């Protein structure tokens, strides 16, 4: 029966009949459903709001929010791993079930609902915490994403879809880019996986152009932190390496966006201008290795040959694979494939030397 059919029928019933109907419906409704739909509050009058009145916050979601924040605080303080008086010893291994349940409950909150934005923010915090746990022991696990029962890229995909549900905006794009360039991955995930997960949501030229601008802003914000790493000795090599990788990942994702827009010269220029060793001597060999690898991945032959020739003119040594690839391009005019694989026969001595 439709609501339009129900309302006229209810108007014809007496007050006593309506009471009997409500009681019968209440008895037929499972307890769990009554609690979920807050039927008791509706009957008591709390669910019937006068015009212009603001709805009370969802008590259940407010409790969930407090639980997530408390869990995050205990996780970062290593209370689920180290001896402490906050989390009992027998409860510490249960962190994985707690985290999995929280992710499930938060994911069930519609992203476009009143609590959707807060739920998405909490999912982002849980994701970042698990990323942190991939580098530092927060739990007795060296693979936190797997322990929770979720693949890192799927979690990132869930968050990106929720963030962009309301439309693509500069702030939202910058947020998902920041999540993608984070270098803290589980043992089965690499940066390219996270990058591709996010780029799948940026399919139009306008969205990609917006992402380029936001990536450049993100890079500028990151480079401001370089001063702290240079001035303070307490930052160890691991922290510096992690910071340097985040910067490189940001450069790579911006260059990839340029290449997806067929702006090859802009991509090469941006790569050269922003790729540098932040805390060590410049390494032109690695720089050209990464640049040529990026151009090869996107099958841009002319730019690859041009950059290879420029590197040789500057006296920069090429890795054996790129030397073999140069010979291959001269011979076949295209990148290797199943019919014409890359041939290392003429470079065996160089390969052995590099491996040593």
mmCIF file of C-alpha atoms in Angstrom:
data_model
loop_
_atom_site.group_PDB
_atom_site.id
_atom_site.type_symbol
_atom_site.label_atom_id
_atom_site.label_comp_id
_atom_site.label_asym_id
_atom_site.label_seq_id
_atom_site.Cartn_x
_atom_site.Cartn_y
_atom_site.Cartn_z
ATOM 1 C CA UNK A 1 0.000 0.000 0.000
ATOM 2 C CA UNK A 2 1.272 3.444 -0.888
ATOM 3 C CA UNK A 3 1.342 6.347 1.569
ATOM 4 C CA UNK A 4 -1.115 8.201 -0.644
ATOM 5 C CA UNK A 5 -3.537 5.290 -0.149
ATOM 6 C CA UNK A 6 -2.821 4.902 3.568
ATOM 7 C CA UNK A 7 -3.503 8.473 4.681
ATOM 8 C CA UNK A 8 -7.191 8.606 3.584
ATOM 9 C CA UNK A 9 -7.857 5.298 5.320
ATOM 10 C CA UNK A 10 -6.341 6.507 8.595
ATOM 11 C CA UNK A 11 -8.483 9.635 8.527
ATOM 12 C CA UNK A 12 -11.594 7.459 8.469
ATOM 13 C CA UNK A 13 -10.564 5.486 11.576
ATOM 14 C CA UNK A 14 -11.491 6.442 15.118
ATOM 15 C CA UNK A 15 -8.978 7.180 17.873
ATOM 16 C CA UNK A 16 -9.535 3.763 19.453
ATOM 17 C CA UNK A 17 -8.960 2.011 16.136
ATOM 18 C CA UNK A 18 -5.720 3.957 15.582
ATOM 19 C CA UNK A 19 -4.467 2.976 19.040
ATOM 20 C CA UNK A 20 -5.135 -0.686 18.288
ATOM 21 C CA UNK A 21 -3.348 -0.397 14.930
ATOM 22 C CA UNK A 22 -0.284 1.251 16.503
ATOM 23 C CA UNK A 23 -0.100 -1.407 19.240
ATOM 24 C CA UNK A 24 -0.396 -4.209 16.676
ATOM 25 C CA UNK A 25 2.345 -2.684 14.505
ATOM 26 C CA UNK A 26 4.580 -2.142 17.545
ATOM 27 C CA UNK A 27 4.242 -5.789 18.594
ATOM 28 C CA UNK A 28 4.921 -7.004 15.054
ATOM 29 C CA UNK A 29 8.081 -4.913 14.753
ATOM 30 C CA UNK A 30 11.328 -6.649 15.876
ATOM 31 C CA UNK A 31 13.103 -5.027 18.823
ATOM 32 C CA UNK A 32 16.221 -4.344 16.758
ATOM 33 C CA UNK A 33 14.211 -2.494 14.134
ATOM 34 C CA UNK A 34 12.398 -0.459 16.817
ATOM 35 C CA UNK A 35 15.745 0.635 18.254
ATOM 36 C CA UNK A 36 17.254 1.393 14.855
ATOM 37 C CA UNK A 37 14.285 3.507 13.750
ATOM 38 C CA UNK A 38 13.905 5.047 17.237
ATOM 39 C CA UNK A 39 10.212 4.123 17.309
ATOM 40 C CA UNK A 40 9.974 4.651 21.073
ATOM 41 C CA UNK A 41 11.154 8.241 20.701
ATOM 42 C CA UNK A 42 8.606 8.766 17.949
ATOM 43 C CA UNK A 43 5.765 7.484 20.141
ATOM 44 C CA UNK A 44 6.923 9.587 23.088
ATOM 45 C CA UNK A 45 6.787 12.649 20.872
ATOM 46 C CA UNK A 46 10.539 13.281 20.595
ATOM 47 C CA UNK A 47 10.462 12.326 16.936
ATOM 48 C CA UNK A 48 7.676 14.769 16.076
ATOM 49 C CA UNK A 49 9.389 18.110 15.619
ATOM 50 C CA UNK A 50 7.514 21.378 15.231
ATOM 51 C CA UNK A 51 8.090 23.413 12.102
ATOM 52 C CA UNK A 52 11.458 25.157 12.111
ATOM 53 C CA UNK A 53 12.846 23.025 14.936
ATOM 54 C CA UNK A 54 16.272 21.430 14.515
ATOM 55 C CA UNK A 55 16.592 17.690 14.673
ATOM 56 C CA UNK A 56 18.531 16.312 17.610
ATOM 57 C CA UNK A 57 21.865 14.703 16.786
ATOM 58 C CA UNK A 58 21.994 10.968 16.216
ATOM 59 C CA UNK A 59 22.923 9.602 19.619
ATOM 60 C CA UNK A 60 24.174 6.314 18.175
ATOM 61 C CA UNK A 61 26.492 8.084 15.735
ATOM 62 C CA UNK A 62 27.747 10.427 18.439
ATOM 63 C CA UNK A 63 28.713 7.385 20.501
ATOM 64 C CA UNK A 64 30.457 5.860 17.485
ATOM 65 C CA UNK A 65 32.382 9.084 16.914
ATOM 66 C CA UNK A 66 33.596 9.090 20.529
ATOM 67 C CA UNK A 67 34.618 5.440 20.254
ATOM 68 C CA UNK A 68 36.630 6.063 17.081
ATOM 69 C CA UNK A 69 38.439 9.051 18.572
ATOM 70 C CA UNK A 70 39.256 7.085 21.726
ATOM 71 C CA UNK A 71 40.500 4.168 19.638
ATOM 72 C CA UNK A 72 42.746 6.436 17.561
ATOM 73 C CA UNK A 73 44.211 8.044 20.668
ATOM 74 C CA UNK A 74 44.997 4.676 22.241
ATOM 75 C CA UNK A 75 46.458 3.391 18.966
ATOM 76 C CA UNK A 76 48.874 6.300 18.546
ATOM 77 C CA UNK A 77 49.905 5.948 22.191
ATOM 78 C CA UNK A 78 50.661 2.245 21.512
ATOM 79 C CA UNK A 79 48.231 1.163 24.218
ATOM 80 C CA UNK A 80 47.249 -1.844 22.098
ATOM 81 C CA UNK A 81 50.849 -3.066 22.018
ATOM 82 C CA UNK A 82 52.894 -1.913 25.014
ATOM 83 C CA UNK A 83 52.037 -2.636 28.683
ATOM 84 C CA UNK A 84 49.763 0.063 30.097
ATOM 85 C CA UNK A 85 46.914 0.639 32.515
ATOM 86 C CA UNK A 86 44.437 1.856 29.905
ATOM 87 C CA UNK A 87 43.868 -1.241 27.740
ATOM 88 C CA UNK A 88 43.830 -4.581 29.561
ATOM 89 C CA UNK A 89 46.290 -7.162 28.283
ATOM 90 C CA UNK A 90 43.552 -9.575 27.166
ATOM 91 C CA UNK A 91 41.824 -6.799 25.205
ATOM 92 C CA UNK A 92 44.849 -5.578 23.245
ATOM 93 C CA UNK A 93 44.700 -8.229 20.484
ATOM 94 C CA UNK A 94 41.066 -7.258 19.857
ATOM 95 C CA UNK A 95 42.104 -4.002 18.192
ATOM 96 C CA UNK A 96 41.707 -5.534 14.711
ATOM 97 C CA UNK A 97 38.076 -6.474 15.341
ATOM 98 C CA UNK A 98 37.375 -3.057 16.829
ATOM 99 C CA UNK A 99 38.900 -1.285 13.811
ATOM 100 C CA UNK A 100 37.095 -3.535 11.327
ATOM 101 C CA UNK A 101 33.750 -2.919 13.042
ATOM 102 C CA UNK A 102 34.327 0.838 13.062
ATOM 103 C CA UNK A 103 35.177 0.892 9.362
ATOM 104 C CA UNK A 104 32.042 -1.125 8.629
ATOM 105 C CA UNK A 105 29.795 1.104 10.752
ATOM 106 C CA UNK A 106 31.223 4.341 9.351
ATOM 107 C CA UNK A 107 30.959 3.058 5.780
ATOM 108 C CA UNK A 108 27.278 2.331 6.383
ATOM 109 C CA UNK A 109 26.611 6.022 7.076
ATOM 110 C CA UNK A 110 25.517 7.590 3.750
ATOM 111 C CA UNK A 111 28.143 10.076 2.616
ATOM 112 C CA UNK A 112 25.473 12.632 1.721
ATOM 113 C CA UNK A 113 23.609 12.387 5.042
ATOM 114 C CA UNK A 114 23.851 14.786 7.985
ATOM 115 C CA UNK A 115 26.538 12.652 9.608
ATOM 116 C CA UNK A 116 28.149 11.637 6.313
ATOM 117 C CA UNK A 117 30.878 14.274 6.275
ATOM 118 C CA UNK A 118 31.954 13.453 9.825
ATOM 119 C CA UNK A 119 31.891 9.728 9.051
ATOM 120 C CA UNK A 120 34.140 10.298 6.034
ATOM 121 C CA UNK A 121 36.556 12.382 8.111
ATOM 122 C CA UNK A 122 36.762 9.558 10.664
ATOM 123 C CA UNK A 123 37.414 7.025 7.898
ATOM 124 C CA UNK A 124 40.263 9.230 6.675
ATOM 125 C CA UNK A 125 41.739 9.283 10.183
ATOM 126 C CA UNK A 126 41.474 5.496 10.464
ATOM 127 C CA UNK A 127 43.142 5.104 7.068
ATOM 128 C CA UNK A 128 45.988 7.434 8.033
ATOM 129 C CA UNK A 129 46.440 5.600 11.322
ATOM 130 C CA UNK A 130 46.748 2.247 9.534
ATOM 131 C CA UNK A 131 49.234 3.837 7.116
ATOM 132 C CA UNK A 132 51.270 5.043 10.091
ATOM 133 C CA UNK A 133 51.121 1.537 11.549
ATOM 134 C CA UNK A 134 52.780 0.241 8.363
ATOM 135 C CA UNK A 135 55.958 2.150 9.319
ATOM 136 C CA UNK A 136 55.778 2.209 13.104
ATOM 137 C CA UNK A 137 54.569 -0.440 15.505
ATOM 138 C CA UNK A 138 51.216 0.622 16.900
ATOM 139 C CA UNK A 139 49.976 -2.959 17.184
ATOM 140 C CA UNK A 140 51.518 -6.412 17.299
ATOM 141 C CA UNK A 141 51.241 -6.677 13.538
ATOM 142 C CA UNK A 142 53.499 -5.712 10.665
ATOM 143 C CA UNK A 143 50.593 -5.719 8.188
ATOM 144 C CA UNK A 144 47.787 -3.685 9.791
ATOM 145 C CA UNK A 145 45.526 -3.457 6.730
ATOM 146 C CA UNK A 146 45.490 -7.222 6.326
ATOM 147 C CA UNK A 147 44.932 -7.658 10.060
ATOM 148 C CA UNK A 148 41.801 -5.536 9.794
ATOM 149 C CA UNK A 149 40.704 -7.510 6.735
ATOM 150 C CA UNK A 150 40.831 -4.764 4.130
ATOM 151 C CA UNK A 151 43.092 -4.036 1.162
ATOM 152 C CA UNK A 152 44.755 -0.627 1.372
ATOM 153 C CA UNK A 153 43.737 0.435 -2.135
ATOM 154 C CA UNK A 154 40.117 -0.604 -1.514
ATOM 155 C CA UNK A 155 40.044 1.473 1.651
ATOM 156 C CA UNK A 156 41.494 4.422 -0.273
ATOM 157 C CA UNK A 157 38.940 3.888 -3.042
ATOM 158 C CA UNK A 158 36.117 3.918 -0.488
ATOM 159 C CA UNK A 159 37.346 7.202 0.979
ATOM 160 C CA UNK A 160 37.907 8.854 -2.415
ATOM 161 C CA UNK A 161 34.410 7.918 -3.582
ATOM 162 C CA UNK A 162 32.869 9.393 -0.433
ATOM 163 C CA UNK A 163 34.924 12.584 -0.605
ATOM 164 C CA UNK A 164 34.018 13.223 -4.244
ATOM 165 C CA UNK A 165 30.373 12.194 -3.922
ATOM 166 C CA UNK A 166 29.284 15.803 -3.499
ATOM 167 C CA UNK A 167 31.203 16.875 -6.596
ATOM 168 C CA UNK A 168 34.787 17.611 -7.581
ATOM 169 C CA UNK A 169 36.189 20.711 -5.896
ATOM 170 C CA UNK A 170 39.781 21.945 -5.407
ATOM 171 C CA UNK A 171 39.782 21.144 -1.680
ATOM 172 C CA UNK A 172 38.442 17.620 -2.197
ATOM 173 C CA UNK A 173 40.880 16.906 -5.002
ATOM 174 C CA UNK A 174 43.825 18.103 -2.917
ATOM 175 C CA UNK A 175 42.727 15.840 -0.055
ATOM 176 C CA UNK A 176 42.612 12.671 -2.142
ATOM 177 C CA UNK A 177 45.956 13.579 -3.756
ATOM 178 C CA UNK A 178 47.492 13.967 -0.295
ATOM 179 C CA UNK A 179 46.234 10.505 0.639
ATOM 180 C CA UNK A 180 47.574 9.017 -2.593
ATOM 181 C CA UNK A 181 51.134 10.376 -2.287
ATOM 182 C CA UNK A 182 51.579 9.081 1.275
ATOM 183 C CA UNK A 183 54.529 6.674 1.111
ATOM 184 C CA UNK A 184 53.359 4.470 4.004
ATOM 185 C CA UNK A 185 52.085 1.287 2.373
ATOM 186 C CA UNK A 186 51.461 -2.283 3.374
ATOM 187 C CA UNK A 187 53.679 -5.030 2.016
ATOM 188 C CA UNK A 188 51.483 -5.650 -1.041
ATOM 189 C CA UNK A 189 50.889 -2.042 -2.079
ATOM 190 C CA UNK A 190 53.115 0.402 -3.939
ATOM 191 C CA UNK A 191 52.653 4.084 -4.700
ATOM 192 C CA UNK A 192 51.493 3.406 -8.264
ATOM 193 C CA UNK A 193 48.537 1.415 -6.895
ATOM 194 C CA UNK A 194 47.383 4.334 -4.749
ATOM 195 C CA UNK A 195 47.988 6.831 -7.553
ATOM 196 C CA UNK A 196 45.923 4.826 -10.037
ATOM 197 C CA UNK A 197 43.134 4.419 -7.478
ATOM 198 C CA UNK A 198 42.770 8.187 -7.161
ATOM 199 C CA UNK A 199 43.335 9.030 -10.836
ATOM 200 C CA UNK A 200 40.422 6.744 -11.731
ATOM 201 C CA UNK A 201 38.133 9.470 -10.346
ATOM 202 C CA UNK A 202 39.756 12.213 -12.446
ATOM 203 C CA UNK A 203 38.678 11.309 -15.963
ATOM 204 C CA UNK A 204 37.728 14.647 -17.504
ATOM 205 C CA UNK A 205 40.244 17.229 -18.769
ATOM 206 C CA UNK A 206 38.852 19.838 -16.365
ATOM 207 C CA UNK A 207 39.227 17.594 -13.323
ATOM 208 C CA UNK A 208 42.773 16.656 -14.338
ATOM 209 C CA UNK A 209 43.721 20.277 -14.888
ATOM 210 C CA UNK A 210 42.302 21.104 -11.468
ATOM 211 C CA UNK A 211 44.296 18.235 -9.970
ATOM 212 C CA UNK A 212 47.503 19.577 -11.525
ATOM 213 C CA UNK A 213 46.964 22.923 -9.832
ATOM 214 C CA UNK A 214 46.146 21.301 -6.501
ATOM 215 C CA UNK A 215 49.137 18.994 -6.813
ATOM 216 C CA UNK A 216 51.408 21.992 -7.272
ATOM 217 C CA UNK A 217 49.900 23.630 -4.180
ATOM 218 C CA UNK A 218 50.382 20.396 -2.251
ATOM 219 C CA UNK A 219 54.014 20.214 -3.369
ATOM 220 C CA UNK A 220 54.670 23.793 -2.248
ATOM 221 C CA UNK A 221 53.179 22.997 1.165
ATOM 222 C CA UNK A 222 55.380 19.921 1.459
ATOM 223 C CA UNK A 223 58.594 21.736 0.541
ATOM 224 C CA UNK A 224 57.996 24.246 3.338
ATOM 225 C CA UNK A 225 58.587 21.395 5.791
ATOM 226 C CA UNK A 226 62.061 20.818 4.386
ATOM 227 C CA UNK A 227 63.446 23.572 6.622
ATOM 228 C CA UNK A 228 62.523 21.644 9.751
ATOM 229 C CA UNK A 229 64.272 18.504 8.552
ATOM 230 C CA UNK A 230 67.413 20.494 7.770
ATOM 231 C CA UNK A 231 67.540 22.471 11.026
ATOM 232 C CA UNK A 232 66.666 19.769 13.543
ATOM 233 C CA UNK A 233 69.031 16.850 14.002
ATOM 234 C CA UNK A 234 66.480 14.656 15.764
ATOM 235 C CA UNK A 235 64.803 13.803 12.473
ATOM 236 C CA UNK A 236 66.342 10.456 11.605
ATOM 237 C CA UNK A 237 67.116 9.087 8.181
ATOM 238 C CA UNK A 238 63.863 7.135 8.026
ATOM 239 C CA UNK A 239 61.795 10.290 8.527
ATOM 240 C CA UNK A 240 63.832 12.198 5.952
ATOM 241 C CA UNK A 241 63.536 9.364 3.453
ATOM 242 C CA UNK A 242 59.774 9.194 3.984
ATOM 243 C CA UNK A 243 59.429 12.953 3.466
ATOM 244 C CA UNK A 244 61.559 12.804 0.321
ATOM 245 C CA UNK A 245 59.436 9.977 -1.090
ATOM 246 C CA UNK A 246 56.234 11.936 -0.514
ATOM 247 C CA UNK A 247 57.700 14.855 -2.467
ATOM 248 C CA UNK A 248 58.776 12.548 -5.308
ATOM 249 C CA UNK A 249 55.355 10.898 -5.362
ATOM 250 C CA UNK A 250 53.691 14.297 -5.644
ATOM 251 C CA UNK A 251 55.922 15.241 -8.573
ATOM 252 C CA UNK A 252 55.153 11.917 -10.239
ATOM 253 C CA UNK A 253 51.391 12.243 -9.899
ATOM 254 C CA UNK A 254 51.415 15.799 -11.307
ATOM 255 C CA UNK A 255 53.575 14.693 -14.243
ATOM 256 C CA UNK A 256 51.250 11.759 -14.852
ATOM 257 C CA UNK A 257 48.290 14.135 -15.002
ATOM 258 C CA UNK A 258 50.157 16.278 -17.540
ATOM 259 C CA UNK A 259 50.839 13.192 -19.653
ATOM 260 C CA UNK A 260 47.198 12.104 -19.464
ATOM 261 C CA UNK A 261 46.357 15.505 -20.969
ATOM 262 C CA UNK A 262 49.022 15.000 -23.678
ATOM 263 C CA UNK A 263 50.995 17.948 -22.297
ATOM 264 C CA UNK A 264 54.310 16.135 -22.641
ATOM 265 C CA UNK A 265 56.624 19.153 -22.610
ATOM 266 C CA UNK A 266 54.944 20.513 -19.473
ATOM 267 C CA UNK A 267 55.336 17.130 -17.793
ATOM 268 C CA UNK A 268 59.048 16.912 -18.606
ATOM 269 C CA UNK A 269 59.668 20.501 -17.549
ATOM 270 C CA UNK A 270 57.833 20.038 -14.251
ATOM 271 C CA UNK A 271 59.700 16.815 -13.551
ATOM 272 C CA UNK A 272 63.107 18.371 -14.150
ATOM 273 C CA UNK A 273 62.328 21.502 -12.162
ATOM 274 C CA UNK A 274 61.018 19.677 -9.105
ATOM 275 C CA UNK A 275 62.898 16.390 -8.948
ATOM 276 C CA UNK A 276 65.966 16.743 -6.769
ATOM 277 C CA UNK A 277 67.652 15.027 -3.861
ATOM 278 C CA UNK A 278 66.528 16.992 -0.816
ATOM 279 C CA UNK A 279 69.095 15.821 1.718
ATOM 280 C CA UNK A 280 71.896 14.329 -0.359
ATOM 281 C CA UNK A 281 73.987 15.054 -3.433
ATOM 282 C CA UNK A 282 72.127 15.329 -6.753
ATOM 283 C CA UNK A 283 71.813 12.029 -8.584
ATOM 284 C CA UNK A 284 71.262 12.729 -12.306
ATOM 285 C CA UNK A 285 71.382 9.009 -13.138
ATOM 286 C CA UNK A 286 68.364 8.269 -10.948
ATOM 287 C CA UNK A 287 66.626 11.421 -12.156
ATOM 288 C CA UNK A 288 66.807 10.424 -15.820
ATOM 289 C CA UNK A 289 66.038 6.810 -14.983
ATOM 290 C CA UNK A 290 62.751 7.866 -13.392
ATOM 291 C CA UNK A 291 61.916 10.351 -16.148
ATOM 292 C CA UNK A 292 62.564 7.866 -18.943
ATOM 293 C CA UNK A 293 60.603 5.235 -17.043
ATOM 294 C CA UNK A 294 57.622 7.576 -16.835
ATOM 295 C CA UNK A 295 57.756 8.358 -20.554
ATOM 296 C CA UNK A 296 58.075 4.667 -21.393
ATOM 297 C CA UNK A 297 55.072 3.815 -19.228
ATOM 298 C CA UNK A 298 52.952 6.254 -21.232
ATOM 299 C CA UNK A 299 54.483 5.100 -24.546
ATOM 300 C CA UNK A 300 55.858 8.491 -25.578
ATOM 301 C CA UNK A 301 58.676 7.534 -27.918
ATOM 302 C CA UNK A 302 59.796 10.896 -29.327
ATOM 303 C CA UNK A 303 60.134 12.533 -25.908
ATOM 304 C CA UNK A 304 61.955 9.449 -24.615
ATOM 305 C CA UNK A 305 64.547 9.614 -27.403
ATOM 306 C CA UNK A 306 64.948 13.364 -26.945
ATOM 307 C CA UNK A 307 65.576 13.115 -23.201
ATOM 308 C CA UNK A 308 67.919 10.171 -23.678
ATOM 309 C CA UNK A 309 69.978 12.201 -26.165
ATOM 310 C CA UNK A 310 70.085 15.187 -23.773
ATOM 311 C CA UNK A 311 71.330 12.966 -20.967
ATOM 312 C CA UNK A 312 74.079 11.530 -23.164
ATOM 313 C CA UNK A 313 75.139 15.034 -24.226
ATOM 314 C CA UNK A 314 75.540 15.935 -20.552
ATOM 315 C CA UNK A 315 77.672 12.865 -19.969
ATOM 316 C CA UNK A 316 75.102 11.209 -17.702
ATOM 317 C CA UNK A 317 75.513 7.448 -17.575
ATOM 318 C CA UNK A 318 72.478 5.406 -18.524
ATOM 319 C CA UNK A 319 71.404 2.217 -16.780
ATOM 320 C CA UNK A 320 71.846 -0.870 -19.004
ATOM 321 C CA UNK A 321 68.122 -1.267 -19.566
ATOM 322 C CA UNK A 322 67.807 2.213 -21.059
ATOM 323 C CA UNK A 323 70.808 1.605 -23.285
ATOM 324 C CA UNK A 324 69.158 -1.557 -24.561
ATOM 325 C CA UNK A 325 65.863 0.282 -24.947
ATOM 326 C CA UNK A 326 67.556 3.003 -27.001
ATOM 327 C CA UNK A 327 68.967 0.393 -29.379
ATOM 328 C CA UNK A 328 65.547 -1.252 -29.554
ATOM 329 C CA UNK A 329 63.814 2.022 -30.476
ATOM 330 C CA UNK A 330 66.379 2.723 -33.174
ATOM 331 C CA UNK A 331 65.857 -0.741 -34.646
ATOM 332 C CA UNK A 332 62.073 -1.169 -34.396
ATOM 333 C CA UNK A 333 60.806 2.386 -33.893
ATOM 334 C CA UNK A 334 58.552 1.280 -31.028
ATOM 335 C CA UNK A 335 58.753 0.111 -27.437
ATOM 336 C CA UNK A 336 59.218 -3.615 -26.725
ATOM 337 C CA UNK A 337 56.246 -5.954 -26.954
ATOM 338 C CA UNK A 338 55.594 -9.685 -27.051
ATOM 339 C CA UNK A 339 56.761 -9.946 -30.667
ATOM 340 C CA UNK A 340 59.870 -7.830 -30.157
ATOM 341 C CA UNK A 341 61.128 -8.153 -26.554
ATOM 342 C CA UNK A 342 64.011 -6.136 -25.178
ATOM 343 C CA UNK A 343 67.413 -7.637 -26.021
ATOM 344 C CA UNK A 344 70.234 -7.432 -23.460
ATOM 345 C CA UNK A 345 72.687 -9.638 -25.359
ATOM 346 C CA UNK A 346 75.026 -6.786 -26.244
ATOM 347 C CA UNK A 347 75.038 -5.420 -22.698
ATOM 348 C CA UNK A 348 75.813 -8.482 -20.596
ATOM 349 C CA UNK A 349 79.123 -7.177 -19.293
ATOM 350 C CA UNK A 350 77.552 -3.870 -18.233
ATOM 351 C CA UNK A 351 74.681 -5.648 -16.488
ATOM 352 C CA UNK A 352 77.074 -7.862 -14.535
ATOM 353 C CA UNK A 353 79.086 -4.810 -13.527
ATOM 354 C CA UNK A 354 75.986 -3.017 -12.228
ATOM 355 C CA UNK A 355 74.834 -6.058 -10.257
ATOM 356 C CA UNK A 356 78.210 -6.270 -8.566
#
